[in-house]
Short mmCIF file of C-alpha atoms in Angstrom, two decimals:
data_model
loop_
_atom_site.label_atom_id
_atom_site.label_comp_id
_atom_site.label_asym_id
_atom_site.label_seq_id
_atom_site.Cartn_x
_atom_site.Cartn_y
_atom_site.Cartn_z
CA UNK A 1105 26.43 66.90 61.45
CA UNK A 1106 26.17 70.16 63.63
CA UNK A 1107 28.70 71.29 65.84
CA UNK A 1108 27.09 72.32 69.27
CA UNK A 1109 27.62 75.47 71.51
CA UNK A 1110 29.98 75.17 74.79
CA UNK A 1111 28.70 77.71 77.38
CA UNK A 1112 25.85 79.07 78.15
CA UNK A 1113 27.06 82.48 79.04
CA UNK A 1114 27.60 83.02 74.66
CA UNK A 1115 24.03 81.73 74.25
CA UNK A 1116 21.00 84.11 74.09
CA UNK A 1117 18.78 82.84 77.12
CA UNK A 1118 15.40 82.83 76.13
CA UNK A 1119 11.95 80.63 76.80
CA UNK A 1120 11.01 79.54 80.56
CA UNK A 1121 13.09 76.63 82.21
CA UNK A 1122 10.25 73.34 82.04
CA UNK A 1123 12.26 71.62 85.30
CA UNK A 1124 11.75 68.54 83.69
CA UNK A 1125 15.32 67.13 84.36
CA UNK A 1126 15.81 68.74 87.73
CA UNK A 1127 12.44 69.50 90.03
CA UNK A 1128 13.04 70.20 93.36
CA UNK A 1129 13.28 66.69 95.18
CA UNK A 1130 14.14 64.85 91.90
CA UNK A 1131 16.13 61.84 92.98
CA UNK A 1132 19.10 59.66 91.55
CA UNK A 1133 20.12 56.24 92.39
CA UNK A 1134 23.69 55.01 91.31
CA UNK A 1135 25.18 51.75 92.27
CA UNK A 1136 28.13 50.09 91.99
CA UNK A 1137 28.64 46.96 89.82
CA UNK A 1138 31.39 44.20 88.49
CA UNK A 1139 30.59 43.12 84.65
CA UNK A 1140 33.64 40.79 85.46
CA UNK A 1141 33.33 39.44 88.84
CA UNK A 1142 29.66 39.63 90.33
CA UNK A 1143 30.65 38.08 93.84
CA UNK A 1144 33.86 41.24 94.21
CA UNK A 1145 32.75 42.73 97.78
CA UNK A 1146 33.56 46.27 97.22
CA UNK A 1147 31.47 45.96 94.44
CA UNK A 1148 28.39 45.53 96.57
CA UNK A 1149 26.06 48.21 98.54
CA UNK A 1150 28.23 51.17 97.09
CA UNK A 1151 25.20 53.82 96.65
CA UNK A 1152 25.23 57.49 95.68
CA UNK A 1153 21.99 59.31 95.87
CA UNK A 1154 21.73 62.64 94.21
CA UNK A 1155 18.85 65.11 95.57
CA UNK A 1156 17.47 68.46 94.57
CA UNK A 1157 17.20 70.27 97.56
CA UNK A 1158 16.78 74.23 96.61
CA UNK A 1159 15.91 76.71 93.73
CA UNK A 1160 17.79 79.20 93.48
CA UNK A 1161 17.87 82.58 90.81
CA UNK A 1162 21.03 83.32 89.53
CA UNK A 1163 21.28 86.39 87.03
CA UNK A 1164 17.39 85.49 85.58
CA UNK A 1165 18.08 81.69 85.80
CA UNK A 1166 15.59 79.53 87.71
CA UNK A 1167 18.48 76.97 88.90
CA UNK A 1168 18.27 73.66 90.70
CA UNK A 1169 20.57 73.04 93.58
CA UNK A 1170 21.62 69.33 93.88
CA UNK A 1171 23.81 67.70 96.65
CA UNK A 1172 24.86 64.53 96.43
CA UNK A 1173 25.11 61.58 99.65
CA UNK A 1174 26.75 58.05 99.85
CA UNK A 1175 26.43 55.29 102.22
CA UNK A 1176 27.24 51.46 101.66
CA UNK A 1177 26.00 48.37 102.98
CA UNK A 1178 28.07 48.29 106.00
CA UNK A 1179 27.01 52.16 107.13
CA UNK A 1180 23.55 52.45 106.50
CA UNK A 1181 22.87 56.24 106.80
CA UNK A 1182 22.87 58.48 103.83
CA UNK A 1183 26.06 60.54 104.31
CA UNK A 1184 26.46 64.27 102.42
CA UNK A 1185 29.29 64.02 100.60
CA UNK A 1186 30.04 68.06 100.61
CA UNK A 1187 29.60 67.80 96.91
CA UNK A 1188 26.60 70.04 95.15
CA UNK A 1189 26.29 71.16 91.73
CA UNK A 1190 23.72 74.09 90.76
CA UNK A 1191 21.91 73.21 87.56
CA UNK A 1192 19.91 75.19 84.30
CA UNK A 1193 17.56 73.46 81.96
CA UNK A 1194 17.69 75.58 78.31
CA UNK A 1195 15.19 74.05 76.13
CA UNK A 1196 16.41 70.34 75.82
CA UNK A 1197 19.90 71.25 77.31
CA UNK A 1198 21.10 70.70 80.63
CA UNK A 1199 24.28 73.27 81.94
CA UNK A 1200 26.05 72.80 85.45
CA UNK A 1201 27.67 76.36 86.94
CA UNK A 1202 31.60 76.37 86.95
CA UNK A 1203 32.76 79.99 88.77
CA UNK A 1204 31.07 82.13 86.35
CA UNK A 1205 30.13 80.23 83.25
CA UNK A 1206 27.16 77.56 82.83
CA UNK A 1207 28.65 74.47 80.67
CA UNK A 1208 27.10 72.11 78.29
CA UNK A 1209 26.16 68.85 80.68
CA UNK A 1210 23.67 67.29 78.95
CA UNK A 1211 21.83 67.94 75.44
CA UNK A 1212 18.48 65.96 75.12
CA UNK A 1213 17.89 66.67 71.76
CA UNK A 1214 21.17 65.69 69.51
CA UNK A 1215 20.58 63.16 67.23
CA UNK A 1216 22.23 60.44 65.20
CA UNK A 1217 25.78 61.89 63.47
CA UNK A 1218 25.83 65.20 65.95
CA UNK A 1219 28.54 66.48 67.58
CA UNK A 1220 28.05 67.39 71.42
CA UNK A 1221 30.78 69.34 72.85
CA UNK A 1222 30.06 69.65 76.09
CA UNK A 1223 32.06 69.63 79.71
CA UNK A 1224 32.15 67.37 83.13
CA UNK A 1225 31.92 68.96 86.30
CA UNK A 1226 35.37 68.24 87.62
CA UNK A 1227 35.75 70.00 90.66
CA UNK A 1228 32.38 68.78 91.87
CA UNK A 1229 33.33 65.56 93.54
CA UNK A 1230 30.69 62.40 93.04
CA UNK A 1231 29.10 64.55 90.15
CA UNK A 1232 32.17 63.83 88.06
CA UNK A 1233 33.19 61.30 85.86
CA UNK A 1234 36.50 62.62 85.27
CA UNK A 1235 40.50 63.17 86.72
CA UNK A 1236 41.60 66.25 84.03
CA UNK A 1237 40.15 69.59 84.21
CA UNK A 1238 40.46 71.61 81.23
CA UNK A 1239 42.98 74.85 81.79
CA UNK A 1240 40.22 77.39 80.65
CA UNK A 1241 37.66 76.45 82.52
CA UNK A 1242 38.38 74.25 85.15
CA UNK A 1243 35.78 71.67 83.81
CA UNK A 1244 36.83 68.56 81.43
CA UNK A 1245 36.08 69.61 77.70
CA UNK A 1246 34.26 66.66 76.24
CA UNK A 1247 33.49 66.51 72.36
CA UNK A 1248 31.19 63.56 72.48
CA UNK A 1249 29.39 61.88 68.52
CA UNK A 1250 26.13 60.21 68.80
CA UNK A 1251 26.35 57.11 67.34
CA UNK A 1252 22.83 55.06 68.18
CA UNK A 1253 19.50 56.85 68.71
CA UNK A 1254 17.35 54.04 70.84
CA UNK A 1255 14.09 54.22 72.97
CA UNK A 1256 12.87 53.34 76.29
CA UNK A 1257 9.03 53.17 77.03
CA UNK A 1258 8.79 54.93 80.61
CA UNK A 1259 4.79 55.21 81.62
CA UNK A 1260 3.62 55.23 78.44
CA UNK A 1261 6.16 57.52 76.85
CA UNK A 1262 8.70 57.19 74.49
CA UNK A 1263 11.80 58.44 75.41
CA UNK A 1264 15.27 58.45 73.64
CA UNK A 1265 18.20 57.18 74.61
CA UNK A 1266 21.75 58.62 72.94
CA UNK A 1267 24.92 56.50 72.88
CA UNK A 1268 27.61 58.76 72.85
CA UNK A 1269 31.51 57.90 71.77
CA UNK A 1270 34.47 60.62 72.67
CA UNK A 1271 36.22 61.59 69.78
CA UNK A 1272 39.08 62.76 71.67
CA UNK A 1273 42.41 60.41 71.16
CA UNK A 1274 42.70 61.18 74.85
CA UNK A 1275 39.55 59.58 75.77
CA UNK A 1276 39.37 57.26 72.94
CA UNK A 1277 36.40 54.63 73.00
CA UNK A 1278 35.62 55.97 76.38
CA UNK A 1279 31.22 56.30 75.75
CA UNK A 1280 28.10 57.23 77.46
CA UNK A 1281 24.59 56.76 76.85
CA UNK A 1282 22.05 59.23 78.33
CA UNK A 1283 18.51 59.26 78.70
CA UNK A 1284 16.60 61.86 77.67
CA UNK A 1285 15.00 63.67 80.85
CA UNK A 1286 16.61 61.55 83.17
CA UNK A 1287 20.37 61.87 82.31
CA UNK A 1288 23.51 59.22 82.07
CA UNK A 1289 22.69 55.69 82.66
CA UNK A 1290 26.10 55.32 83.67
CA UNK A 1291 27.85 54.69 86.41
CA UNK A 1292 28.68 58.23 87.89
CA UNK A 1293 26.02 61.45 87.82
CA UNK A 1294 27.98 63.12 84.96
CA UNK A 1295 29.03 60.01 82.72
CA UNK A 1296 30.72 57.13 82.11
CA UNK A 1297 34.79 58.10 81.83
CA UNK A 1298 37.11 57.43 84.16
CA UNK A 1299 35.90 57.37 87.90
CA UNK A 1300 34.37 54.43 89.40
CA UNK A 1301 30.98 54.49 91.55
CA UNK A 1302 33.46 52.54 94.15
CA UNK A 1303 37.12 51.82 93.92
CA UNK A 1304 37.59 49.20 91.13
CA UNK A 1305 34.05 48.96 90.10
CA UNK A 1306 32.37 50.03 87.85
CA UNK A 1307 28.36 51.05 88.28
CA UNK A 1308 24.81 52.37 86.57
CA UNK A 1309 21.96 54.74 87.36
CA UNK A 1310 19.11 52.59 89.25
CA UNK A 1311 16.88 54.70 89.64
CA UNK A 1312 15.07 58.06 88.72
CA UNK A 1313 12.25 59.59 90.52
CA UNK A 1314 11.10 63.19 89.63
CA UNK A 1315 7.24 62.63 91.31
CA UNK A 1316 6.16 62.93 87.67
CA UNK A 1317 8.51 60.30 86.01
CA UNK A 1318 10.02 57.20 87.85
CA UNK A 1319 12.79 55.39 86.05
CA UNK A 1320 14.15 52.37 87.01
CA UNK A 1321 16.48 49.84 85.32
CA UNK A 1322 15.84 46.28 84.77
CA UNK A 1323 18.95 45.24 86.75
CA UNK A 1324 21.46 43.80 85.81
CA UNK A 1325 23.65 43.38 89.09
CA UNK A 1326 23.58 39.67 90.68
CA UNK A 1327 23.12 41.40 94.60
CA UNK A 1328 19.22 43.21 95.06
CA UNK A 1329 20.15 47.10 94.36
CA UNK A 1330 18.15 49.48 96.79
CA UNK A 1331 16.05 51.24 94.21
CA UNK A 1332 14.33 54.82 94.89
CA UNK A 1333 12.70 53.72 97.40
CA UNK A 1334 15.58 52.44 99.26
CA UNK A 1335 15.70 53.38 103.01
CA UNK A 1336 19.84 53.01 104.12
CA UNK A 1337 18.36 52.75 108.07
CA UNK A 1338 17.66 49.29 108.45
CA UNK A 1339 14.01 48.37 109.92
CA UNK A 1340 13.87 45.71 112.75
CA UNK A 1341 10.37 45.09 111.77
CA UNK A 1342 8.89 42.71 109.99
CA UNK A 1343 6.24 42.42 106.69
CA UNK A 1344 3.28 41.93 109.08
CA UNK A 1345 3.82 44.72 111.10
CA UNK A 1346 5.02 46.97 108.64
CA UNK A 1347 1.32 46.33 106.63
CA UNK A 1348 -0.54 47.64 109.75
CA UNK A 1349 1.87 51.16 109.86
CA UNK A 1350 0.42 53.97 107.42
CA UNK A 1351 1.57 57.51 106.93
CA UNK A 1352 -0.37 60.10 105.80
CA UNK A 1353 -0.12 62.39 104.02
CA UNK A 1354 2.45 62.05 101.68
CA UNK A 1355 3.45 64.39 100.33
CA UNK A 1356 2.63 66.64 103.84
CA UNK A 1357 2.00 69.89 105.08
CA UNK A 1358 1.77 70.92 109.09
CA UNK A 1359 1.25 67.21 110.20
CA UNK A 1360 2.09 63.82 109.82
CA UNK A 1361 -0.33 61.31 110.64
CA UNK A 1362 0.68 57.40 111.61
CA UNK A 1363 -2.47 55.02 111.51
CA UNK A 1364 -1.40 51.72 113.75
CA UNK A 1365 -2.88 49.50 116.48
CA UNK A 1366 0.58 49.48 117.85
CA UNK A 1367 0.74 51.21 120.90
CA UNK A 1368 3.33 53.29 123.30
CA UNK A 1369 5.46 54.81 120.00
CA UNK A 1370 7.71 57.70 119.39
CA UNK A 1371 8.49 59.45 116.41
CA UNK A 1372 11.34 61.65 115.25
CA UNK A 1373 11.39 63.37 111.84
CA UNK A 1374 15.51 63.86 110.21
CA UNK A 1375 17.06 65.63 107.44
CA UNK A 1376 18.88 63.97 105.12
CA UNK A 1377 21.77 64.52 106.60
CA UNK A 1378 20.43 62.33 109.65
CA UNK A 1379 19.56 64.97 112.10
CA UNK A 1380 16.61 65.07 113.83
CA UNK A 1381 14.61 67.95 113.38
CA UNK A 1382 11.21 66.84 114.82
CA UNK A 1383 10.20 64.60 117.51
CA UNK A 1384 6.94 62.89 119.36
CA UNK A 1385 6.28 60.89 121.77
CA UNK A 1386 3.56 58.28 122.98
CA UNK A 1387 1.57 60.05 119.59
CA UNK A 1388 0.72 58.95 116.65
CA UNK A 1389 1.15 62.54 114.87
CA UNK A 1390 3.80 64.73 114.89
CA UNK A 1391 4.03 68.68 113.87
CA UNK A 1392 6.10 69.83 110.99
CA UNK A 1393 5.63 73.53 111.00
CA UNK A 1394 9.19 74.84 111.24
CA UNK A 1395 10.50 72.59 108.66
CA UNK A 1396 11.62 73.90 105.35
CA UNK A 1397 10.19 71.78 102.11
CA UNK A 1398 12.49 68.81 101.27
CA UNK A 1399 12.41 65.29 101.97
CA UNK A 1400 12.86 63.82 105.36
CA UNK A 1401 12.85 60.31 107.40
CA UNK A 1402 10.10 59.77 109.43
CA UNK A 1403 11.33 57.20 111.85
CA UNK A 1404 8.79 55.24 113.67
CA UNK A 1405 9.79 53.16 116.83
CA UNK A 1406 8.90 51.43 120.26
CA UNK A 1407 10.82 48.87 122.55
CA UNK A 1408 10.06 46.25 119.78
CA UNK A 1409 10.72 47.51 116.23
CA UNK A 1410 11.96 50.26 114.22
CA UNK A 1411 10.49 51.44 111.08
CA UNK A 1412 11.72 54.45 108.66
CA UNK A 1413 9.87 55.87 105.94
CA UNK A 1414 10.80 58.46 103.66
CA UNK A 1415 8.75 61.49 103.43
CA UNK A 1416 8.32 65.12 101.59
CA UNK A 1417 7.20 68.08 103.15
CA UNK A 1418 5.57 70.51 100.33
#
């Protein structure tokens, strides 16, 4: 059994970070859950979305910058939370920046009877699992022992999935299991510990979507989860119609295209944080050129209907 290194910052930095956990516009899907009670309310249409929205450098590091949203059944707009976290892939580890150290998040590559000894992000809001920072570094210290090594088939891959058990008396019996690539399958970004996705409940990761590797869970809640795809503004338009709207291209550069018969509609491009950034009207094309890469809403509309569709600008 190995013991495994803590921070980055005492780690020689070598090799070129792949991105493979982290590309920009890489997308998480959490939802909230009751193994006990599947008809408890507050259990239902809880959803955190996690997005990587920038690179950034920081001393050398090609870092991800990911922000996380929330919005429920009953508000239907993906909210920011004011939570990010800035990410570094190492290899087959995964470190989150806390003030001036990068932390052990994630490590890919343990195996069965390792030792992981890494830390949750505790002052970062949704991306935490946890209530207790450790003194030193602000972070929870988390000495986590792999005790199954199992696979998932995801395209025609074989990825492995690590069940991990705290070996802290604190956190006794308190365990995780993470995907390799993709990250926890549990109910909160960082892990399964303490938190809740939504007050009393617990939750899982739905969905994955990296525009290389989709993930998505068999399900295992008894309401229909949104999945990646999952548009919180709801359409007032129905299958029919919604077969004779395309969008193209997808991913886009200067202009969006709408192919429809329908006639007289408007269209308004917003950010994810709901603002609109980009409008058209009576077209069926709309120009993007001052937007920044990311992913957007196109939101399609006349008198009759309203139809949104999510969208990435390259």
């Amino acid at each position: 059994m190995k013991q495994l290194t803590l921070i980055l910052a005492l780690l020689p930095l070598l090799g070129i970070s792949q991105k493979s956990f982290a590309p920009l516009n890489a997308v998480w899907n959490y939802e909230a859950k009751s193994e006990f009670n599947s008809d408890l309310l507050d259990c239902s249409g809880n959803h955190l979305q996690y997005i990587v929205e920038e690179e950034v450098d920081i001393d050398g590091r090609d870092c991800s910058l990911i922000r996380a949203y929330r919005s429920s059944n009953l508000d239907t707009v993906w909210r920011y939370t004011g939570d990010s976290l800035i990410v570094y892939e190492e290899e087959s580890k995964i470190y989150f920046q806390e003030d001036s150290l990068f932390l052990l998040l994630f490590d890919f590559g343990a195996e069965l009877g390792d030792t992981i000894v890494k830390y949750d992000p505790y002052k970062r809001g949704v991306f935490s699992g946890t209530y207790y920072p450790d003194s030193a570094t602000t972070a929870l210290r988390m000495e986590m022992y792999v005790t199954d090594i199992s696979t998932v088939d995801i395209q025609g891959s074989t990825f492995t999935v690590q069940t991990l058990m705290s070996l802290d008396s604190y956190f006794y019996n308190i365990n995780d299991r993470v995907l390799e690539g993709v990250g926890s399958l549990s109910q909160m970004f960082s892990g399964d510990y303490l938190n809740y996705t939504a007050s009393g409940c617990d939750g899982e990761l739905i969905c994955y979507n990296n525009s290389v590797v989709e993930y998505e869970t068999s399900n295992t809640f008894a309401l229909a989860h949104p999945g990646c795809d999952y548009m919180p503004i709801l359409d007032s338009v129905d299958d029919n119609i919604l077969s004779d709207v395309i969008v193209y291209p997808n991913p886009f550069e200067l202009r969006l295209n709408v192919n429809t018969d329908i006639e007289d509609i408007n269209l308004k491009i917003l950010d994810i944080n709901g603002r609109v950034v980009a409008t058209s009207d009576n077209q069926k094309f709309i120009d993007t050129d001052d937007l920044i890469s990311g992913i957007y809403l196109l939101q399609i509309s006349n008198d009759e209907f309203t139809h949104i569709a999510k969208v990435t600008k390259m």
